[in-house]
Coordinates of C-alpha atoms and ligand atoms in Angstrom, one line a residue:
M1 CA -11.1 -9.9 49.0
A2 CA -11.8 -6.5 47.4
R3 CA -9.0 -4.0 46.8
Y4 CA -9.6 -0.4 47.6
I5 CA -8.8 2.7 45.6
F6 CA -9.2 5.9 47.7
I7 CA -9.6 9.0 45.6
T8 CA -9.0 12.5 47.0
G9 CA -9.0 15.9 45.4
G10 CA -6.7 18.8 46.0
V11 CA -6.1 22.5 45.1
V12 CA -9.6 23.3 44.0
S13 CA -13.0 21.7 43.8
S14 CA -14.8 20.8 40.5
L15 CA -11.8 18.9 39.1
G16 CA -14.0 16.1 37.9
K17 CA -13.1 13.5 40.6
G18 CA -16.4 11.8 40.0
L19 CA -15.7 11.4 36.3
M20 CA -12.2 10.3 37.1
A21 CA -13.5 7.6 39.4
A22 CA -16.2 6.5 36.9
S23 CA -13.7 6.4 34.1
L24 CA -11.1 4.4 36.1
A25 CA -13.9 2.0 37.2
A26 CA -14.9 1.6 33.5
L27 CA -11.3 0.8 32.5
L28 CA -10.9 -1.8 35.3
Q29 CA -14.3 -3.3 34.3
A30 CA -13.1 -3.4 30.6
R31 CA -10.3 -5.7 31.9
G32 CA -12.9 -8.1 33.4
F33 CA -12.8 -6.8 37.0
R34 CA -15.9 -6.4 39.1
V35 CA -16.1 -2.9 40.4
R36 CA -18.2 -0.6 42.6
I37 CA -17.8 3.1 43.3
R38 CA -18.7 4.8 46.6
K39 CA -18.9 8.5 47.4
F40 CA -18.3 10.0 50.8
D41 CA -19.7 13.5 51.2
P42 CA -18.4 15.6 54.1
Y43 CA -21.4 17.9 54.5
L44 CA -23.8 17.6 57.4
N45 CA -27.0 17.1 55.4
V46 CA -28.2 13.5 55.9
D47 CA -28.6 13.2 52.1
P48 CA -28.8 15.8 49.3
G49 CA -32.6 15.2 49.0
T50 CA -33.5 18.5 50.8
M51 CA -30.8 20.6 49.1
S52 CA -31.7 23.0 46.3
P53 CA -30.5 21.9 42.9
Y54 CA -28.7 25.3 42.8
Q55 CA -26.6 24.2 45.7
H56 CA -25.9 20.7 44.8
G57 CA -27.0 20.0 41.3
E58 CA -29.3 17.1 40.6
V59 CA -30.4 14.6 43.3
Y60 CA -29.7 11.2 41.8
V61 CA -32.1 8.5 42.9
T62 CA -31.1 4.8 43.1
D63 CA -33.3 1.7 42.6
D64 CA -33.4 1.2 46.3
G65 CA -34.8 4.6 46.9
A66 CA -31.7 6.6 48.1
E67 CA -31.4 10.3 47.2
T68 CA -27.7 10.6 46.4
D69 CA -25.0 12.8 44.9
L70 CA -25.1 13.3 41.2
D71 CA -21.7 11.6 40.9
L72 CA -23.5 8.3 41.4
G73 CA -25.2 9.0 38.1
H74 CA -21.8 9.2 36.4
Y75 CA -20.8 5.9 38.1
E76 CA -23.9 4.2 36.7
R77 CA -23.6 5.7 33.3
F78 CA -19.9 4.6 32.9
T79 CA -20.1 1.1 34.5
G80 CA -23.7 0.0 34.2
V81 CA -23.5 -1.1 37.9
S82 CA -26.7 0.0 39.7
A83 CA -25.8 2.2 42.6
R84 CA -27.3 1.5 46.0
Q85 CA -28.1 3.4 49.2
S86 CA -24.8 2.1 50.7
D87 CA -22.8 3.7 47.9
N88 CA -23.3 7.3 49.1
V89 CA -22.6 8.3 52.7
T90 CA -22.7 11.9 54.1
Q91 CA -21.1 13.0 57.3
G92 CA -24.6 13.9 58.4
R93 CA -25.7 10.3 58.0
V94 CA -22.6 9.1 59.9
Y95 CA -23.4 11.4 62.8
Q96 CA -27.1 10.6 62.7
T97 CA -26.3 6.9 63.0
I98 CA -23.8 7.5 65.9
I99 CA -26.1 9.8 67.8
Q100 CA -29.1 7.4 67.5
R101 CA -26.8 4.7 68.8
E102 CA -25.6 6.9 71.6
R103 CA -29.2 7.7 72.7
R104 CA -30.0 4.0 72.8
G105 CA -27.1 3.6 75.2
D106 CA -25.3 1.3 72.8
Y107 CA -21.9 2.8 73.7
L108 CA -22.3 1.5 77.3
G109 CA -21.1 4.7 79.0
A110 CA -18.1 5.4 76.8
T111 CA -17.3 8.9 75.6
V112 CA -18.2 9.1 71.9
Q113 CA -15.4 10.6 69.9
V114 CA -14.4 11.3 66.3
I115 CA -11.6 8.8 66.6
P116 CA -12.5 5.9 66.9
H117 CA -16.3 6.2 66.7
V118 CA -16.8 8.4 63.7
T119 CA -13.9 6.9 61.8
D120 CA -15.1 3.3 62.6
E121 CA -18.5 4.1 61.2
I122 CA -16.9 5.5 58.0
K123 CA -14.8 2.4 57.7
A124 CA -17.8 0.2 58.2
F125 CA -19.6 2.0 55.4
A126 CA -16.6 1.7 53.1
T127 CA -16.2 -2.0 53.6
A128 CA -19.8 -3.2 53.9
D129 CA -21.2 -5.4 51.2
T130 CA -18.1 -5.7 49.1
D131 CA -17.5 -9.5 49.1
D132 CA -18.3 -10.1 45.4
L133 CA -16.0 -7.3 44.2
D134 CA -12.5 -7.0 42.8
F135 CA -12.2 -3.2 43.3
V136 CA -14.0 -0.7 45.5
L137 CA -13.3 2.9 44.4
C138 CA -14.0 5.4 47.3
E139 CA -14.3 9.0 46.3
I140 CA -13.9 11.5 49.1
G141 CA -15.9 14.7 48.3
G142 CA -14.4 18.1 48.9
T143 CA -10.8 19.2 48.8
V144 CA -7.9 18.2 51.0
G145 CA -7.5 20.8 53.7
D146 CA -11.3 21.2 54.3
I147 CA -12.1 20.9 58.0
E148 CA -15.2 18.9 57.2
S149 CA -13.4 16.1 55.3
L150 CA -10.8 15.4 58.1
P151 CA -12.7 12.4 59.6
F152 CA -12.9 10.8 56.2
M153 CA -9.2 11.3 55.5
E154 CA -8.4 9.8 58.9
A155 CA -10.7 6.9 58.2
I156 CA -9.1 6.0 54.9
R157 CA -5.6 6.4 56.4
Q158 CA -6.6 3.9 59.1
L159 CA -8.2 1.6 56.6
H160 CA -5.1 1.5 54.5
N161 CA -3.3 0.1 57.6
D162 CA -6.2 -2.2 58.6
L163 CA -6.2 -3.9 55.2
D164 CA -3.5 -6.3 54.1
R165 CA -0.5 -4.8 52.5
G166 CA -1.1 -4.1 48.8
Q167 CA -4.9 -4.1 49.3
S168 CA -5.4 -0.4 48.9
I169 CA -3.9 2.6 47.1
F170 CA -4.4 6.4 47.2
V171 CA -5.1 8.4 44.0
H172 CA -5.0 12.2 44.4
V173 CA -6.5 14.4 41.7
T174 CA -4.9 17.9 41.5
L175 CA -4.7 20.9 39.2
V176 CA -1.6 22.1 37.4
P177 CA -2.6 25.6 36.4
Y178 CA -1.3 27.4 33.3
I179 CA -0.1 31.0 33.9
A180 CA -0.5 32.7 30.6
A181 CA 1.8 35.7 31.4
A182 CA 4.7 33.3 32.2
G183 CA 3.6 30.8 29.5
E184 CA 4.2 28.0 32.1
L185 CA 2.4 25.3 33.9
K186 CA 2.8 25.6 37.7
T187 CA 3.4 22.6 39.9
K188 CA 3.5 24.4 43.3
P189 CA -0.2 24.0 44.1
T190 CA 0.1 20.2 43.5
Q191 CA 3.2 20.1 45.8
H192 CA 1.3 22.0 48.5
S193 CA -1.7 19.8 48.2
V194 CA 0.3 16.6 48.5
R195 CA 2.2 18.1 51.5
E196 CA -1.2 18.7 53.1
L197 CA -2.2 15.1 52.4
T198 CA 1.0 13.6 53.7
S199 CA 0.6 15.7 56.9
L200 CA -2.6 13.6 57.4
G201 CA -0.6 10.4 57.0
I202 CA -1.6 9.7 53.4
Q203 CA 1.1 9.3 50.8
P204 CA -0.5 9.2 47.3
D205 CA 0.5 6.4 45.0
I206 CA -0.8 8.1 41.9
L207 CA -1.3 11.7 41.0
L208 CA -3.8 12.6 38.3
C209 CA -2.9 16.2 37.2
R210 CA -5.7 18.1 35.5
C211 CA -4.1 20.6 33.1
E212 CA -5.1 22.8 30.1
H213 CA -1.8 22.3 28.3
P214 CA 0.3 19.2 27.9
L215 CA 2.5 18.5 30.9
P216 CA 6.2 18.7 29.8
E217 CA 8.4 15.7 30.9
S218 CA 10.5 18.1 33.1
E219 CA 7.4 19.2 35.1
R220 CA 6.2 15.6 35.4
K221 CA 9.6 14.6 36.9
K222 CA 9.5 17.7 39.2
I223 CA 6.1 16.7 40.5
A224 CA 7.3 13.2 41.0
L225 CA 10.4 14.3 42.9
F226 CA 8.7 16.8 45.2
C227 CA 5.6 14.6 45.8
N228 CA 7.4 11.4 46.4
V229 CA 5.7 9.4 43.6
R230 CA 7.2 7.6 40.6
P231 CA 7.3 9.7 37.4
E232 CA 5.1 7.2 35.5
A233 CA 2.5 7.6 38.3
V234 CA 2.1 11.3 37.5
I235 CA -0.7 11.1 35.0
P236 CA -1.5 14.2 33.0
A237 CA -5.2 14.7 32.4
L238 CA -6.0 17.3 29.8
D239 CA -9.5 18.5 29.3
A240 CA -11.4 16.0 27.1
S241 CA -13.6 16.8 24.1
S242 CA -16.5 14.9 25.8
I243 CA -16.9 13.1 29.1
Y244 CA -17.2 9.8 27.2
A245 CA -13.8 10.3 25.7
V246 CA -12.3 10.3 29.2
P247 CA -11.8 6.6 29.8
Q248 CA -9.9 6.2 26.6
Q249 CA -7.9 9.3 27.2
Y250 CA -6.9 8.2 30.7
H251 CA -6.0 4.8 29.4
A252 CA -3.8 6.3 26.8
E253 CA -2.0 8.2 29.6
G254 CA -1.5 5.0 31.5
L255 CA -3.8 5.5 34.4
D256 CA -5.2 1.9 34.6
D257 CA -1.8 0.4 34.0
E258 CA -0.4 2.5 36.9
V259 CA -3.2 1.5 39.2
L260 CA -2.7 -2.2 38.5
N261 CA 1.0 -1.6 38.9
A262 CA 0.5 0.0 42.3
F263 CA -1.4 -3.2 43.4
G264 CA 1.4 -5.4 41.9
I265 CA -1.1 -6.9 39.4
T266 CA 1.0 -7.8 36.4
N267 CA -1.2 -10.3 34.5
A268 CA -4.4 -8.4 33.8
P269 CA -5.8 -8.7 30.3
A270 CA -5.8 -5.6 28.1
P271 CA -9.0 -3.6 28.4
K272 CA -11.8 -4.2 25.8
L273 CA -12.7 -0.7 24.8
D274 CA -15.0 -1.4 21.8
R275 CA -18.0 0.0 23.8
W276 CA -16.2 3.3 24.1
D277 CA -15.0 3.2 20.5
D278 CA -18.6 2.8 19.3
I279 CA -19.8 5.7 21.5
M280 CA -17.0 8.0 20.2
D281 CA -17.7 7.0 16.6
R282 CA -21.4 7.8 17.0
Q283 CA -20.6 11.1 18.7
Q284 CA -17.9 12.3 16.3
N285 CA -19.7 11.3 13.1
P286 CA -23.3 12.4 13.5
E287 CA -25.6 12.1 10.5
G288 CA -27.8 15.1 11.4
E289 CA -28.8 17.2 14.3
V290 CA -31.9 18.2 16.3
T291 CA -32.7 20.9 18.8
I292 CA -34.7 20.1 21.9
G293 CA -36.2 22.8 24.0
V294 CA -36.2 21.9 27.7
V295 CA -38.7 24.2 29.5
G296 CA -37.8 24.1 33.1
K297 CA -36.9 26.1 36.2
Y298 CA -33.3 25.4 37.1
V299 CA -32.0 26.3 33.7
G300 CA -29.2 28.5 35.0
L301 CA -27.2 25.5 36.3
L302 CA -26.6 22.6 34.0
D303 CA -25.8 20.2 36.9
A304 CA -29.4 20.6 38.1
Y305 CA -30.5 18.4 35.1
K306 CA -27.3 16.4 34.7
S307 CA -28.9 13.0 34.0
L308 CA -31.5 14.5 31.6
H309 CA -28.7 16.2 29.7
E310 CA -26.9 12.9 29.3
A311 CA -30.0 10.9 28.5
L312 CA -30.9 13.3 25.6
H313 CA -27.4 12.9 24.3
H314 CA -27.8 9.1 24.6
G315 CA -31.0 9.4 22.5
G316 CA -28.8 11.2 20.0
L317 CA -26.2 8.4 20.0
A318 CA -29.0 5.8 19.4
N319 CA -30.1 7.8 16.3
R320 CA -26.6 8.9 15.2
V321 CA -27.6 12.6 15.5
K322 CA -26.2 15.5 17.5
V323 CA -28.7 16.8 20.0
N324 CA -28.6 20.5 20.8
I325 CA -30.4 21.4 24.0
K326 CA -31.9 24.8 24.5
W327 CA -32.6 25.4 28.1
I328 CA -35.6 27.7 28.4
D329 CA -36.7 29.3 31.6
A330 CA -40.5 28.6 31.9
E331 CA -41.0 31.8 33.9
L332 CA -40.0 34.0 31.0
F333 CA -43.2 32.9 29.2
E334 CA -45.2 34.2 32.2
K335 CA -43.3 37.5 31.9
G336 CA -44.3 38.2 28.4
E337 CA -41.6 36.4 26.4
D338 CA -43.0 35.3 23.0
L339 CA -43.6 31.6 23.5
A340 CA -44.2 30.7 19.8
A341 CA -41.1 32.5 18.7
S342 CA -39.0 30.6 21.3
L343 CA -40.5 27.2 20.7
E344 CA -41.0 27.2 16.9
P345 CA -37.4 26.3 16.1
M346 CA -37.6 23.3 18.4
H347 CA -37.8 19.7 17.0
G348 CA -39.0 18.4 20.4
I349 CA -40.2 20.0 23.6
L350 CA -39.4 18.5 27.0
V351 CA -40.8 19.6 30.4
P352 CA -38.6 18.1 33.1
G353 CA -39.1 17.3 36.7
G354 CA -39.3 20.1 39.2
F355 CA -40.9 21.4 42.4
G356 CA -43.1 24.4 43.2
V357 CA -45.4 26.7 41.3
R358 CA -42.8 29.1 39.8
G359 CA -42.9 28.8 36.0
S360 CA -45.7 26.3 36.0
E361 CA -48.0 28.4 33.8
G362 CA -45.1 28.7 31.3
K363 CA -44.7 25.0 31.3
I364 CA -48.4 24.4 30.8
A365 CA -48.4 26.8 27.9
S366 CA -45.5 24.9 26.4
V367 CA -47.4 21.6 26.6
R368 CA -50.3 23.3 24.8
F369 CA -48.0 24.6 22.1
A370 CA -46.5 21.1 21.6
R371 CA -49.9 19.5 21.5
E372 CA -51.5 21.9 19.2
R373 CA -48.5 22.2 16.8
N374 CA -47.8 18.5 16.7
V375 CA -44.3 18.9 18.0
P376 CA -42.9 15.8 19.8
F377 CA -43.5 16.3 23.6
F378 CA -41.9 14.5 26.5
G379 CA -43.1 15.3 30.0
I380 CA -41.1 13.9 33.0
C381 CA -42.6 13.8 36.5
L382 CA -43.7 17.4 37.1
G383 CA -43.8 17.5 33.2
M384 CA -46.4 14.7 33.1
Q385 CA -48.4 16.5 35.8
M386 CA -48.3 19.7 33.7
A387 CA -49.4 17.7 30.6
C388 CA -52.4 16.4 32.6
I389 CA -53.4 19.8 33.8
E390 CA -53.1 21.2 30.3
G391 CA -55.2 18.3 29.0
A392 CA -57.8 18.9 31.7
R393 CA -58.0 22.6 31.1
N394 CA -57.9 22.7 27.3
T395 CA -59.3 19.3 26.1
A396 CA -61.6 18.2 29.0
G397 CA -63.2 21.5 29.9
I398 CA -61.9 21.5 33.5
A399 CA -60.9 25.2 33.6
N400 CA -59.7 25.2 37.2
A401 CA -57.6 22.1 36.9
S402 CA -54.5 22.3 39.1
T403 CA -52.3 20.5 41.6
T404 CA -52.4 20.7 45.3
E405 CA -48.7 21.3 45.3
F406 CA -49.5 24.9 44.1
G407 CA -52.2 25.5 46.8
E408 CA -55.8 24.6 47.4
T409 CA -57.8 23.8 44.3
S410 CA -61.3 22.7 43.5
E411 CA -60.1 20.4 40.7
P412 CA -57.1 18.5 42.0
V413 CA -56.1 16.7 38.8
V414 CA -52.8 16.2 40.6
G415 CA -52.8 15.6 44.3
L416 CA -50.7 14.7 47.3
I417 CA -50.2 10.9 47.6
T418 CA -51.0 9.9 51.1
E419 CA -50.9 6.1 50.7
W420 CA -49.1 3.7 48.4
M421 CA -47.7 0.2 48.3
S422 CA -44.0 -0.4 48.4
K423 CA -41.8 -3.5 48.9
E424 CA -41.8 -2.5 52.6
G425 CA -45.6 -2.5 52.7
L426 CA -48.2 0.3 52.8
Q427 CA -46.6 3.7 53.0
K428 CA -48.5 6.6 54.6
R429 CA -47.8 10.3 54.6
T430 CA -49.6 13.5 55.5
A431 CA -49.1 17.1 54.5
E432 CA -47.3 17.6 57.7
T433 CA -44.7 14.8 57.3
D434 CA -41.0 15.7 57.2
L435 CA -39.7 16.8 53.8
G436 CA -36.5 14.7 53.9
G437 CA -36.7 11.2 52.4
T438 CA -40.5 11.0 52.5
M439 CA -41.3 11.1 48.8
R440 CA -42.2 8.0 46.7
L441 CA -38.6 7.1 46.0
G442 CA -36.8 4.5 44.0
A443 CA -37.8 1.8 41.6
Y444 CA -41.5 0.9 41.3
P445 CA -43.1 -1.4 38.7
A446 CA -45.7 -0.3 36.2
K447 CA -48.0 -2.2 33.8
L448 CA -48.4 -0.8 30.3
T449 CA -51.5 -1.3 28.1
G450 CA -50.7 -3.9 25.5
N451 CA -51.3 -1.9 22.3
S452 CA -50.1 1.5 23.6
V453 CA -47.4 3.6 22.1
V454 CA -45.2 3.2 25.1
A455 CA -45.5 -0.6 25.2
G456 CA -44.2 -0.5 21.6
I457 CA -41.3 1.8 22.6
Y458 CA -40.4 -0.4 25.6
N459 CA -41.3 -3.6 23.7
A460 CA -42.7 -4.8 27.0
T461 CA -45.7 -4.3 29.2
D462 CA -44.0 -4.8 32.6
I463 CA -41.4 -2.1 33.4
S464 CA -39.7 -0.7 36.5
E465 CA -38.5 2.9 36.7
R466 CA -37.3 5.2 39.4
H467 CA -39.5 7.7 41.2
R468 CA -39.0 10.9 43.2
H469 CA -42.2 12.8 43.8
R470 CA -44.8 13.6 46.4
Y471 CA -47.8 14.2 44.2
E472 CA -49.6 12.0 41.7
V473 CA -52.0 12.4 38.8
N474 CA -55.5 11.8 40.3
A475 CA -56.9 8.6 38.6
G476 CA -60.4 10.0 39.3
Y477 CA -59.9 12.3 36.3
R478 CA -59.0 9.4 33.9
E479 CA -62.3 9.4 32.1
P480 CA -62.5 13.1 31.1
L481 CA -58.8 13.2 30.3
E482 CA -59.0 10.1 28.1
K483 CA -62.1 11.6 26.3
G484 CA -59.8 14.6 25.6
G485 CA -57.3 12.2 23.9
L486 CA -54.9 11.8 26.8
I487 CA -54.7 8.1 27.4
F488 CA -53.5 6.5 30.7
S489 CA -51.3 3.8 29.1
G490 CA -49.2 2.9 32.2
M491 CA -50.5 2.3 35.7
S492 CA -49.1 1.0 39.0
P493 CA -49.7 -2.8 39.2
D494 CA -52.7 -2.3 41.5
G495 CA -54.2 0.1 39.0
T496 CA -54.4 3.1 41.3
L497 CA -51.5 5.4 40.3
P498 CA -51.1 6.7 36.7
E499 CA -47.5 6.1 35.6
I500 CA -47.7 7.1 31.9
V501 CA -50.0 9.2 29.7
E502 CA -49.8 9.4 26.0
R503 CA -51.7 11.0 23.0
P504 CA -51.9 8.3 20.3
D505 CA -53.3 10.9 17.8
H506 CA -50.1 13.0 18.1
P507 CA -46.8 12.4 16.4
W508 CA -45.1 11.8 19.8
F509 CA -46.6 12.9 23.1
V510 CA -45.7 11.0 26.3
G511 CA -45.7 11.9 29.9
V512 CA -44.1 9.7 32.6
Q513 CA -44.4 10.0 36.4
F514 CA -40.9 8.5 36.8
H515 CA -37.4 9.6 35.8
P516 CA -36.3 7.5 32.9
E517 CA -33.2 9.7 32.5
L518 CA -31.7 8.1 35.6
K519 CA -31.3 4.7 33.9
S520 CA -30.0 5.8 30.5
K521 CA -26.5 4.8 29.6
P522 CA -24.4 5.9 26.6
F523 CA -24.0 2.3 25.6
D524 CA -27.6 1.5 26.3
P525 CA -29.7 4.6 25.7
H526 CA -33.1 4.6 27.4
P527 CA -35.9 3.5 24.9
L528 CA -38.0 6.6 25.7
F529 CA -35.1 9.0 24.9
A530 CA -34.1 7.0 21.8
S531 CA -37.7 7.2 20.6
F532 CA -38.2 10.8 21.5
I533 CA -35.1 11.8 19.6
E534 CA -36.2 9.6 16.6
A535 CA -39.5 11.6 16.6
A536 CA -37.5 14.9 16.8
V537 CA -35.4 13.7 13.7
K538 CA -38.7 13.2 11.8
Q539 CA -39.9 16.6 13.0
S540 CA -36.7 18.2 11.8
R541 CA -37.4 16.9 8.3
L542 CA -40.8 18.7 8.3
V543 CA -39.6 22.1 9.3
Ligands
LIG601 N1 -43.2 18.4 42.4 C1 -43.8 17.2 41.9 C2 -44.1 16.1 42.9 O1 -43.6 16.2 44.0 C3 -42.9 16.6 40.8 C4 -41.6 16.1 41.3 C5 -40.6 15.8 40.3 O2 -40.7 16.3 39.2 N2 -39.5 15.1 40.6 O3 -44.9 15.2 42.7

């Protein structure tokens, strides 16, 4: 039977609970345990799919088509375990499920209440589908004390009692702030946060204390005493040089030992950390560096392109180079910023996924620059669509080429998809369909042309990648676009939907309708990112 590790956060948000959960899972996995991480989000949206990236950062898409919290990306990148729909549950979805059941009359006249109905539903989500696991790590979003997270706290409190003794533990992540004027680390916020937690019936077994300065032994003992945990279970967590240094750092501080200890597991093998040693070696000893310009829309908030940021770095790890990313607001090019001056220093240009017309002309102009100047170009999702519109306008003589996403057009080189095949059968949508959860979502297969550039990069002609989009490149424009040099080298298996375009006569020019960044791992960089950065390294030797 799986053991449960419940992870809560206190004092402030943004303490890196997700990274902590991912790192702990990686350490347990390195000892041979089978792990899965789940995230509970207390907000009332059914999923983050309709939230602005500014609100919530990137929407991470799973193979099975769920739109989830970006922490699931960390979980996958650190463990290689593919996340599923059932690994991210919001309070909105819990209530949606309950209310639908209530309307059907399934509660047989009972009054539907937070306890037990909501808490039961949360417990059912936590325990579903866990038979083949040694550890399930459940991260509760938000901070202890939030009104919204109360049902989740209550549910994990109950679950701790429902499970056999020694089957679950609580890890609480807190902040130990440094007060410069006093030159001291302060433990009071941690004490308050643990008091809040114990008032909900949850006594943490382990405290992970984020701090900017080393935690003196005296303070560690003080936290232990006031918070009713063993001193060894107060784990200091200093800021790390890189997120991929976190597993080893937490291991050095004894986190995984303490977790196993709390479960009474004494015979676990030492963790095999060579995978992380190799990543750190590549990261700390680069043999060169490249600069990639990412021309997008949500450039003010790094979290909006979290997986992309990581995947570009993985491409760097594959080539043993440091990747500098320059985030460029596409809209500035429409407001008169000098495009050539901004893009000339770049060794590669990437136009990422996005929604809406804002900045699109700047993106299209950036594609043109990359094409004409032979700079490696990578277009992802909207970026591929922009590459096709650029190709249509400037190499195929279709001056009015556009996408129906930006309004009515006489030349819909990119258009709304209204029908496509999925594992569940034919999917149909119209322009009036709900916005939430109605895109082409999740893993879909594609067939690559045998002798294409991308088939060489993948070393395969059958691939599967994750999608999240509503519009598609219109295959009706294939002929003029290919005449202009933009080759459709990857298609959906039925041959109707363009998945990949490339320019074989260019040093590196690839557009993909899917999101390869979602599947890249530091220990297994995605081939497209590895190849793109390799091309950027070549470019850096030319300029
Ligand atoms: N807005 C485009 C579409 O819906 C692209 C989406 C994306 O880049 N993820 O098709």
